[in-house]
């Protein structure tokens, strides 16, 4: 699907600086097109797990994981995982909002030998994606790619692309 069609779907008349990504998921044809666009860019045999960032990343991440027939790893926000400290890796970050957030992973869910595809909806400063990768690696995992609806192009996202491979429907210039 052309980016203009996605953009029309997610534009927010109420706030021109933000996108309404849930509106994309509400339309079945656009949702299918998004998952298809990502799936055709990716080699399913290259990934044994999909990790998804809470909250919007859970939606395309789940769809892609089921498409590829692989398991899920949840990267959760703000101490929602009901697990003991010994099983948790966590870190704080400041993302595009300027606010501090926390991501956490249950280390028992992270495979040590199988490549992981990390999925989210959007990457701007890449703080959330970068922190999620760090947590997965601290848990012993290997990230083999990053899949998104849209990725801004900047020094950080270029480095992530060089290191892990970024697959996105839309990449923006700085
Ligand atoms: O590149 P960054 O600066 O890290 O920003 C991108 C992140 O921000 C959004 O999450 P947000 O926490 O705003 O919303 P959500 O919980 O609804 O996914 C988006 O889903 C990405 O995870």
XYZ file of N, CA, C and O and ligand atoms in Angstrom:
718
model
N 0.854 -1.200 0.000
C 0.000 0.000 0.000
C 0.893 1.253 0.000
O 1.943 1.261 0.647
N 0.471 2.265 -0.729
C 1.239 3.517 -0.768
C 1.221 4.193 0.600
O 0.211 4.136 1.317
N 2.350 4.869 0.908
C 2.425 5.553 2.195
C 1.302 6.586 2.353
O 0.762 6.780 3.441
N 0.928 7.240 1.252
C -0.118 8.279 1.333
C -1.429 7.702 1.880
O -2.157 8.379 2.619
N -1.699 6.427 1.555
C -2.934 5.812 2.065
C -2.825 5.542 3.563
O -3.781 5.755 4.314
N -1.651 5.068 3.991
C -1.449 4.913 5.442
C -1.565 6.281 6.137
O -2.193 6.414 7.183
N -0.908 7.276 5.540
C -0.882 8.604 6.168
C -2.301 9.154 6.318
O -2.658 9.713 7.355
N -3.102 8.989 5.270
C -4.486 9.475 5.360
C -5.222 8.812 6.517
O -6.060 9.420 7.166
N -4.902 7.542 6.726
C -5.592 6.790 7.779
C -5.171 7.241 9.176
O -5.986 7.304 10.091
N -3.875 7.588 9.347
C -3.376 7.851 10.706
C -3.262 9.332 11.029
O -2.924 9.676 12.165
N -3.528 10.204 10.075
C -3.470 11.634 10.372
C -4.476 11.982 11.458
O -5.590 11.446 11.496
N -4.055 12.897 12.330
C -4.926 13.305 13.421
C -5.300 14.769 13.251
O -4.469 15.651 13.484
N -6.535 15.072 12.832
C -6.934 16.468 12.663
C -6.880 17.240 13.978
O -6.705 18.455 13.995
N -6.991 16.497 15.091
C -6.987 17.161 16.398
C -5.584 17.577 16.829
O -5.428 18.456 17.677
N -4.546 16.889 16.293
C -3.176 17.171 16.714
C -2.254 16.877 15.543
O -1.911 15.726 15.279
N -1.843 17.940 14.828
C -1.078 17.738 13.597
C 0.317 17.170 13.851
O 0.994 16.699 12.936
N 0.797 17.223 15.116
C 2.141 16.736 15.419
C 2.165 15.273 15.846
O 3.202 14.704 16.095
N 1.005 14.671 15.965
C 0.964 13.271 16.389
C 0.168 12.449 15.380
O -0.652 12.981 14.642
N 0.425 11.151 15.363
C -0.297 10.262 14.464
C -1.207 9.346 15.268
O -0.877 8.941 16.371
N -2.337 9.024 14.653
C -3.336 8.186 15.312
C -3.199 6.757 14.771
O -4.008 6.311 13.954
N -2.161 6.058 15.224
C -1.871 4.725 14.685
C -3.010 3.728 14.939
O -3.284 2.881 14.083
N -3.721 3.781 16.074
C -4.835 2.841 16.252
C -5.876 2.912 15.136
O -6.554 1.914 14.854
N -5.988 4.061 14.472
C -6.956 4.171 13.376
C -6.577 3.252 12.212
O -7.443 2.781 11.471
N -5.282 3.001 12.060
C -4.820 2.064 11.015
C -5.299 0.652 11.338
O -5.762 -0.074 10.462
N -5.182 0.264 12.612
C -5.570 -1.094 12.991
C -7.089 -1.284 12.952
O -7.572 -2.417 12.892
N -7.834 -0.201 13.007
C -9.294 -0.301 13.027
C -9.864 -0.671 11.673
O -10.993 -1.169 11.580
N -9.078 -0.423 10.613
C -9.563 -0.729 9.267
C -8.926 -2.043 8.800
O -7.703 -2.125 8.650
N -9.719 -3.108 8.586
C -9.119 -4.421 8.308
C -8.249 -4.447 7.062
O -7.210 -5.116 7.045
N -8.645 -3.724 6.007
C -7.839 -3.756 4.778
C -6.483 -3.078 4.990
O -5.450 -3.547 4.501
N -6.497 -1.962 5.715
C -5.235 -1.260 5.964
C -4.351 -2.067 6.901
O -3.129 -2.150 6.717
N -4.967 -2.678 7.901
C -4.213 -3.519 8.838
C -3.573 -4.682 8.071
O -2.367 -4.974 8.221
N -4.358 -5.353 7.224
C -3.818 -6.464 6.422
C -2.677 -5.988 5.523
O -1.646 -6.658 5.394
N -2.878 -4.821 4.898
C -1.851 -4.295 3.993
C -0.563 -4.019 4.759
O 0.544 -4.318 4.268
N -0.692 -3.484 5.963
C 0.490 -3.186 6.782
C 1.251 -4.474 7.108
O 2.469 -4.561 6.926
N 0.537 -5.470 7.570
C 1.192 -6.738 7.924
C 1.802 -7.376 6.674
O 2.947 -7.859 6.694
N 1.073 -7.319 5.555
C 1.620 -7.879 4.309
C 2.868 -7.140 3.860
O 3.846 -7.754 3.422
N 2.830 -5.804 3.943
C 3.986 -5.004 3.514
C 5.219 -5.376 4.323
O 6.324 -5.517 3.775
N 5.046 -5.530 5.636
C 6.196 -5.906 6.468
C 6.626 -7.345 6.188
O 7.819 -7.628 6.066
N 5.643 -8.234 6.090
C 5.967 -9.653 5.929
C 6.737 -9.899 4.630
O 7.641 -10.740 4.591
N 6.400 -9.168 3.573
C 7.094 -9.402 2.303
C 8.533 -8.880 2.342
O 9.371 -9.310 1.560
N 8.809 -7.945 3.246
C 10.171 -7.419 3.391
C 11.061 -8.354 4.204
O 12.275 -8.246 4.167
N 10.434 -9.229 4.971
C 11.181 -10.025 5.948
C 11.310 -11.464 5.480
O 10.436 -11.977 4.777
N 12.383 -12.113 5.909
C 12.564 -13.534 5.662
C 12.106 -14.286 6.912
O 12.805 -14.254 7.933
N 10.946 -14.968 6.845
C 10.418 -15.603 8.053
C 11.374 -16.629 8.656
O 11.387 -16.836 9.862
N 12.196 -17.249 7.792
C 13.109 -18.274 8.320
C 14.240 -17.647 9.133
O 14.990 -18.357 9.804
N 14.362 -16.321 9.068
C 15.464 -15.656 9.780
C 15.144 -15.397 11.243
O 16.012 -14.983 12.007
N 13.869 -15.607 11.659
C 13.468 -15.263 13.023
C 12.736 -16.426 13.670
O 11.887 -17.056 13.056
N 13.053 -16.656 14.931
C 12.367 -17.703 15.682
C 11.436 -17.121 16.733
O 10.652 -17.855 17.341
N 11.564 -15.816 16.974
C 10.690 -15.142 17.939
C 10.425 -13.725 17.472
O 11.224 -13.144 16.735
N 9.304 -13.185 17.921
C 9.021 -11.767 17.742
C 8.914 -11.133 19.121
O 8.191 -11.639 19.981
N 9.652 -10.048 19.342
C 9.508 -9.264 20.566
C 8.743 -7.995 20.223
O 8.945 -7.421 19.150
N 7.846 -7.584 21.123
C 6.984 -6.447 20.815
C 7.012 -5.455 21.953
O 6.998 -5.831 23.122
N 7.050 -4.163 21.612
C 7.093 -3.134 22.649
C 5.668 -2.694 22.984
O 4.873 -2.350 22.116
N 5.362 -2.723 24.259
C 4.129 -2.225 24.855
C 3.993 -0.724 24.502
O 4.950 0.031 24.661
N 2.933 -0.221 23.990
C 1.683 -0.887 23.771
C 1.389 -1.086 22.277
O 0.939 -2.147 21.856
N 1.629 -0.059 21.453
C 1.220 -0.154 20.049
C 1.976 -1.254 19.303
O 1.448 -1.838 18.357
N 3.206 -1.542 19.726
C 3.982 -2.592 19.064
C 3.374 -3.968 19.237
O 3.634 -4.880 18.436
N 2.559 -4.150 20.285
C 1.944 -5.458 20.509
C 1.037 -5.849 19.336
O 0.876 -7.038 19.046
N 0.445 -4.872 18.676
C -0.587 -5.178 17.676
C 0.044 -5.722 16.381
O -0.236 -6.861 15.997
N 0.934 -4.958 15.709
C 1.577 -5.560 14.531
C 2.495 -6.713 14.905
O 2.656 -7.659 14.130
N 3.086 -6.660 16.107
C 3.973 -7.746 16.540
C 3.237 -9.056 16.657
O 3.729 -10.111 16.233
N 2.054 -9.018 17.212
C 1.255 -10.231 17.338
C 0.868 -10.759 15.958
O 0.955 -11.966 15.688
N 0.438 -9.860 15.090
C 0.030 -10.285 13.738
C 1.201 -10.922 12.999
O 1.044 -11.965 12.348
N 2.390 -10.325 13.092
C 3.551 -10.879 12.392
C 3.985 -12.209 13.002
O 4.350 -13.144 12.280
N 3.942 -12.299 14.325
C 4.347 -13.541 14.983
C 3.447 -14.689 14.554
O 3.918 -15.797 14.275
N 2.148 -14.448 14.482
C 1.244 -15.517 14.062
C 1.426 -15.825 12.579
O 1.311 -16.971 12.154
N 1.694 -14.787 11.765
C 1.956 -15.022 10.339
C 3.157 -15.947 10.152
O 3.153 -16.844 9.309
N 4.206 -15.705 10.975
C 5.432 -16.497 10.849
C 5.388 -17.774 11.687
O 6.297 -18.603 11.605
N 4.359 -17.918 12.521
C 4.241 -19.109 13.354
C 5.306 -19.197 14.431
O 5.794 -20.288 14.757
N 5.687 -18.045 14.981
C 6.728 -18.028 16.023
C 6.160 -17.444 17.319
O 5.051 -16.912 17.344
N 6.957 -17.560 18.381
C 6.501 -17.131 19.703
C 6.672 -15.638 19.951
O 7.315 -14.926 19.181
N 6.075 -15.188 21.036
C 6.088 -13.766 21.408
C 6.995 -13.526 22.613
O 7.044 -14.348 23.522
N 7.616 -12.381 22.633
C 8.264 -11.906 23.862
C 7.732 -10.496 24.103
O 7.794 -9.650 23.207
N 7.200 -10.257 25.284
C 6.641 -8.943 25.592
C 7.694 -8.048 26.230
O 8.310 -8.416 27.227
N 7.906 -6.880 25.628
C 8.693 -5.833 26.274
C 7.671 -4.888 26.891
O 6.973 -4.162 26.170
N 7.560 -4.949 28.233
C 6.480 -4.244 28.926
C 6.933 -2.899 29.454
O 8.122 -2.641 29.611
N 5.950 -2.054 29.725
C 6.232 -0.724 30.291
C 5.850 -0.667 31.765
O 4.852 -1.266 32.179
N 6.657 0.052 32.527
C 6.248 0.556 33.848
C 5.860 -0.521 34.858
O 4.809 -0.450 35.485
N 6.740 -1.493 35.009
C 6.616 -2.495 36.086
C 5.281 -3.229 36.098
O 4.700 -3.458 37.142
N 4.812 -3.599 34.914
C 3.540 -4.342 34.848
C 3.753 -5.851 34.895
O 2.799 -6.594 35.095
N 4.994 -6.312 34.670
C 5.211 -7.762 34.671
C 5.140 -8.295 36.099
O 5.873 -7.817 36.977
N 4.311 -9.286 36.340
C 4.166 -9.825 37.696
C 5.222 -10.889 37.981
O 4.912 -12.070 38.132
N 6.478 -10.453 38.057
C 7.577 -11.415 38.210
C 8.535 -10.948 39.299
O 8.558 -9.763 39.645
N 9.318 -11.890 39.797
C 10.299 -11.543 40.823
C 11.492 -10.829 40.192
O 11.809 -11.042 39.022
N 12.185 -10.034 40.990
C 13.318 -9.231 40.501
C 14.379 -10.086 39.814
O 14.998 -9.656 38.850
N 14.583 -11.287 40.318
C 15.647 -12.130 39.757
C 15.375 -12.506 38.300
O 16.296 -12.894 37.576
N 14.121 -12.380 37.857
C 13.778 -12.734 36.475
C 13.636 -11.501 35.571
O 13.268 -11.629 34.417
N 13.887 -10.321 36.139
C 13.583 -9.087 35.420
C 14.860 -8.375 34.958
O 15.809 -8.259 35.714
N 14.858 -7.901 33.694
C 15.822 -6.865 33.296
C 14.996 -5.645 32.921
O 13.962 -5.761 32.253
N 15.438 -4.488 33.368
C 14.648 -3.267 33.174
C 15.569 -2.065 33.052
O 16.710 -2.095 33.516
N 15.050 -1.037 32.388
C 15.818 0.207 32.301
C 14.865 1.369 32.046
O 13.765 1.175 31.506
N 15.305 2.542 32.423
C 14.525 3.738 32.142
C 15.080 4.424 30.895
O 16.235 4.212 30.514
N 14.247 5.236 30.286
C 14.641 5.959 29.072
C 13.834 7.248 28.978
O 12.802 7.395 29.649
N 14.313 8.159 28.154
C 13.540 9.361 27.822
C 13.337 9.333 26.317
O 14.314 9.337 25.561
N 12.082 9.290 25.875
C 11.817 9.166 24.439
C 11.407 10.508 23.835
O 11.644 11.572 24.413
N 10.769 10.474 22.689
C 10.405 11.691 21.958
C 9.505 12.628 22.766
O 9.422 13.816 22.494
N 8.839 12.088 23.761
C 7.935 12.917 24.575
C 8.692 13.763 25.588
O 8.120 14.687 26.161
N 9.972 13.413 25.846
C 10.731 14.102 26.885
C 10.438 13.561 28.273
O 11.001 14.043 29.257
N 9.561 12.575 28.345
C 9.206 11.992 29.646
C 9.985 10.692 29.883
O 10.321 9.994 28.932
N 10.200 10.418 31.159
C 10.896 9.181 31.496
C 9.911 8.016 31.481
O 8.799 8.122 32.000
N 10.339 6.909 30.862
C 9.538 5.686 30.835
C 10.444 4.530 31.227
O 11.670 4.665 31.232
N 9.819 3.410 31.529
C 10.599 2.245 31.909
C 10.155 1.048 31.064
O 8.964 0.859 30.848
N 11.109 0.289 30.562
C 10.805 -0.951 29.851
C 11.373 -2.118 30.647
O 12.416 -1.977 31.313
N 10.704 -3.263 30.566
C 11.179 -4.444 31.285
C 10.875 -5.705 30.482
O 9.942 -5.749 29.675
N 11.702 -6.724 30.736
C 11.589 -8.015 30.043
C 11.753 -9.121 31.069
O 12.573 -9.016 31.986
N 10.970 -10.180 30.908
C 11.126 -11.395 31.706
C 12.224 -12.228 31.055
O 12.036 -12.745 29.943
N 13.352 -12.365 31.725
C 14.507 -13.038 31.101
C 14.188 -14.480 30.723
O 14.795 -15.027 29.796
N 13.229 -15.100 31.399
C 12.895 -16.504 31.109
C 12.228 -16.660 29.753
O 12.148 -17.759 29.213
N 11.692 -15.544 29.206
C 11.022 -15.618 27.902
C 11.984 -15.438 26.732
O 11.589 -15.575 25.571
N 13.228 -15.071 27.035
C 14.153 -14.712 25.956
C 15.005 -15.922 25.565
O 15.744 -16.456 26.391
N 14.929 -16.346 24.291
C 15.739 -17.492 23.852
C 17.200 -17.082 23.731
O 17.506 -15.935 23.386
N 18.103 -18.012 24.007
C 19.524 -17.655 23.943
C 20.149 -17.973 22.581
O 21.209 -17.470 22.266
N 19.481 -18.804 21.788
C 20.111 -19.185 20.520
C 19.338 -18.743 19.279
O 19.868 -18.838 18.175
N 18.106 -18.292 19.452
C 17.248 -18.051 18.298
C 17.091 -16.562 18.021
O 16.792 -15.792 18.933
N 17.255 -16.133 16.773
C 17.153 -14.713 16.456
C 15.739 -14.152 16.676
O 14.740 -14.821 16.419
N 15.719 -12.914 17.149
C 14.464 -12.241 17.523
C 14.223 -11.076 16.576
O 15.132 -10.283 16.298
N 12.977 -10.958 16.104
C 12.551 -9.773 15.355
C 11.857 -8.829 16.334
O 10.890 -9.207 17.000
N 12.347 -7.594 16.438
C 11.747 -6.605 17.338
C 10.753 -5.754 16.547
O 11.105 -5.216 15.490
N 9.524 -5.639 17.053
C 8.466 -4.928 16.317
C 7.907 -3.782 17.163
O 7.653 -3.935 18.355
N 7.732 -2.638 16.522
C 7.036 -1.508 17.146
C 6.326 -0.749 16.030
O 6.466 -1.083 14.857
N 5.550 0.263 16.401
C 4.827 0.988 15.361
C 5.655 2.132 14.783
O 5.565 2.424 13.597
N 6.500 2.762 15.627
C 7.102 4.024 15.224
C 8.449 4.172 15.887
O 8.613 3.760 17.044
N 9.407 4.774 15.189
C 10.715 5.038 15.801
C 11.105 6.478 15.481
O 11.210 6.850 14.307
N 11.311 7.274 16.514
C 11.666 8.686 16.312
C 13.068 8.939 16.885
O 14.032 9.017 16.152
N 13.185 9.043 18.215
C 14.532 9.124 18.803
C 15.149 7.735 18.908
O 16.347 7.611 19.154
N 14.325 6.715 18.779
C 14.740 5.301 18.913
C 15.121 4.943 20.344
O 15.768 3.919 20.561
N 14.722 5.747 21.311
C 15.025 5.417 22.710
C 14.364 4.113 23.120
O 14.977 3.286 23.794
N 13.099 3.944 22.736
C 12.395 2.726 23.159
C 12.963 1.496 22.461
O 13.210 0.469 23.094
N 13.167 1.590 21.142
C 13.741 0.444 20.419
C 15.144 0.140 20.938
O 15.493 -1.017 21.185
N 15.955 1.188 21.131
C 17.322 0.979 21.607
C 17.348 0.325 22.981
O 18.147 -0.588 23.231
N 16.458 0.766 23.865
C 16.412 0.185 25.212
C 15.899 -1.249 25.149
O 16.418 -2.129 25.848
N 14.898 -1.503 24.321
C 14.373 -2.865 24.184
C 15.465 -3.818 23.694
O 15.616 -4.932 24.201
N 16.257 -3.382 22.716
C 17.356 -4.224 22.223
C 18.347 -4.509 23.343
O 18.778 -5.646 23.554
N 18.689 -3.463 24.094
C 19.646 -3.636 25.196
C 19.125 -4.662 26.211
O 19.868 -5.530 26.664
N 17.832 -4.571 26.544
C 17.262 -5.513 27.522
C 17.276 -6.941 26.985
O 17.626 -7.885 27.702
N 16.892 -7.105 25.716
C 16.881 -8.449 25.127
C 18.288 -9.031 25.098
O 18.492 -10.215 25.382
N 19.270 -8.179 24.792
C 20.659 -8.664 24.760
C 21.155 -8.968 26.167
O 21.858 -9.960 26.384
N 20.785 -8.140 27.137
C 21.191 -8.422 28.528
C 20.589 -9.739 29.015
O 21.161 -10.424 29.867
N 19.418 -10.080 28.466
C 18.770 -11.346 28.843
C 19.347 -12.531 28.069
O 18.879 -13.657 28.233
N 20.317 -12.261 27.205
C 20.978 -13.346 26.474
C 20.472 -13.539 25.061
O 20.891 -14.466 24.370
N 19.567 -12.676 24.609
C 18.975 -12.832 23.287
C 19.804 -12.193 22.178
O 20.729 -11.422 22.433
N 19.415 -12.509 20.944
C 20.057 -11.943 19.757
C 18.993 -11.310 18.886
O 18.068 -11.997 18.428
N 19.090 -10.012 18.662
C 18.124 -9.324 17.810
C 18.616 -9.385 16.369
O 19.749 -8.995 16.072
N 17.736 -9.886 15.466
C 18.127 -10.062 14.077
C 17.463 -9.090 13.132
O 17.718 -9.124 11.924
N 16.626 -8.189 13.659
C 15.965 -7.220 12.797
C 14.949 -6.404 13.576
O 14.535 -6.787 14.680
N 14.580 -5.265 12.993
C 13.607 -4.358 13.607
C 12.555 -4.044 12.541
O 12.910 -3.634 11.435
N 11.275 -4.245 12.872
C 10.204 -3.989 11.896
C 9.239 -2.959 12.457
O 8.820 -3.050 13.620
N 8.883 -1.974 11.620
C 8.049 -0.849 12.067
C 7.153 -0.356 10.943
O 7.428 -0.601 9.772
N 6.144 0.408 11.334
C 5.380 1.143 10.334
C 6.240 2.270 9.762
O 6.331 2.431 8.547
N 6.848 3.051 10.634
C 7.606 4.213 10.174
C 8.831 4.439 11.046
O 8.782 4.262 12.260
N 9.912 4.844 10.410
C 11.150 5.133 11.122
C 11.691 6.468 10.649
O 11.877 6.677 9.453
N 11.921 7.382 11.578
C 12.597 8.620 11.213
C 14.042 8.285 10.892
O 14.614 7.350 11.456
N 14.627 9.039 9.968
C 16.021 8.785 9.659
C 16.880 9.794 10.384
O 16.744 11.002 10.185
N 17.725 9.313 11.266
C 18.677 10.156 11.988
C 19.893 9.290 12.327
O 19.939 8.107 11.973
N 20.842 9.882 13.033
C 22.090 9.155 13.295
C 21.827 7.849 14.037
O 22.399 6.803 13.729
N 20.933 7.906 15.017
C 20.670 6.720 15.834
C 19.986 5.627 15.015
O 20.353 4.448 15.092
N 18.967 6.012 14.231
C 18.244 4.985 13.474
C 19.116 4.422 12.346
O 19.000 3.250 11.989
N 20.013 5.255 11.814
C 20.950 4.732 10.792
C 21.887 3.695 11.403
O 22.170 2.659 10.805
N 22.353 3.972 12.628
C 23.229 3.012 13.307
C 22.480 1.705 13.567
O 23.008 0.607 13.355
N 21.223 1.812 13.999
C 20.432 0.596 14.245
C 20.227 -0.180 12.952
O 20.256 -1.412 12.936
N 20.033 0.552 11.856
C 19.861 -0.115 10.562
C 21.141 -0.856 10.168
O 21.084 -2.013 9.721
N 22.289 -0.195 10.375
C 23.561 -0.846 10.037
C 23.774 -2.095 10.883
O 24.278 -3.113 10.400
N 23.406 -2.004 12.163
C 23.729 -3.087 13.097
C 22.719 -4.232 13.052
O 23.084 -5.401 13.133
N 21.430 -3.885 12.914
C 20.398 -4.926 13.059
C 19.522 -5.092 11.807
O 18.886 -6.117 11.639
N 19.425 -4.044 10.994
C 18.498 -4.050 9.864
C 17.148 -3.499 10.285
O 16.521 -4.046 11.185
N 16.737 -2.396 9.685
C 15.432 -1.791 9.982
C 14.537 -1.982 8.768
O 14.894 -1.603 7.647
N 13.376 -2.600 8.979
C 12.388 -2.813 7.925
C 11.177 -1.957 8.262
O 10.503 -2.208 9.262
N 10.917 -0.927 7.447
C 9.774 -0.069 7.753
C 9.033 0.266 6.472
O 9.626 0.335 5.392
N 7.717 0.463 6.622
C 6.904 0.851 5.482
C 7.328 2.237 5.010
O 7.390 2.516 3.824
N 7.672 3.092 5.966
C 8.040 4.457 5.613
C 9.264 4.901 6.411
O 9.316 4.724 7.623
N 10.239 5.474 5.700
C 11.385 6.068 6.370
C 11.378 7.560 6.058
O 11.193 7.964 4.912
N 11.548 8.373 7.074
C 11.548 9.816 6.893
C 12.969 10.352 6.889
O 13.803 9.878 7.644
N 13.185 11.369 6.098
C 14.465 12.058 6.153
C 14.450 12.984 7.365
O 13.391 13.422 7.793
N 15.644 13.299 7.875
C 15.745 14.191 9.033
C 15.193 15.558 8.720
O 15.366 16.027 7.603
O 11.627 6.614 19.049
P 11.083 7.008 20.376
O 11.375 8.424 20.750
O 11.517 6.005 21.443
O 9.512 6.962 20.276
C 8.806 5.915 19.682
C 7.975 5.193 20.685
O 6.943 6.047 21.158
C 5.667 5.434 21.001
O 5.320 4.804 22.176
P 4.480 5.517 23.312
O 5.114 5.137 24.614
O 4.343 6.985 23.051
O 3.039 4.942 23.144
P 2.363 3.523 23.342
O 2.577 3.119 24.768
O 0.943 3.775 23.001
O 3.001 2.559 22.390
C 5.881 4.421 19.909
O 4.977 3.351 20.021
C 7.297 3.982 20.096
O 7.392 2.887 21.010
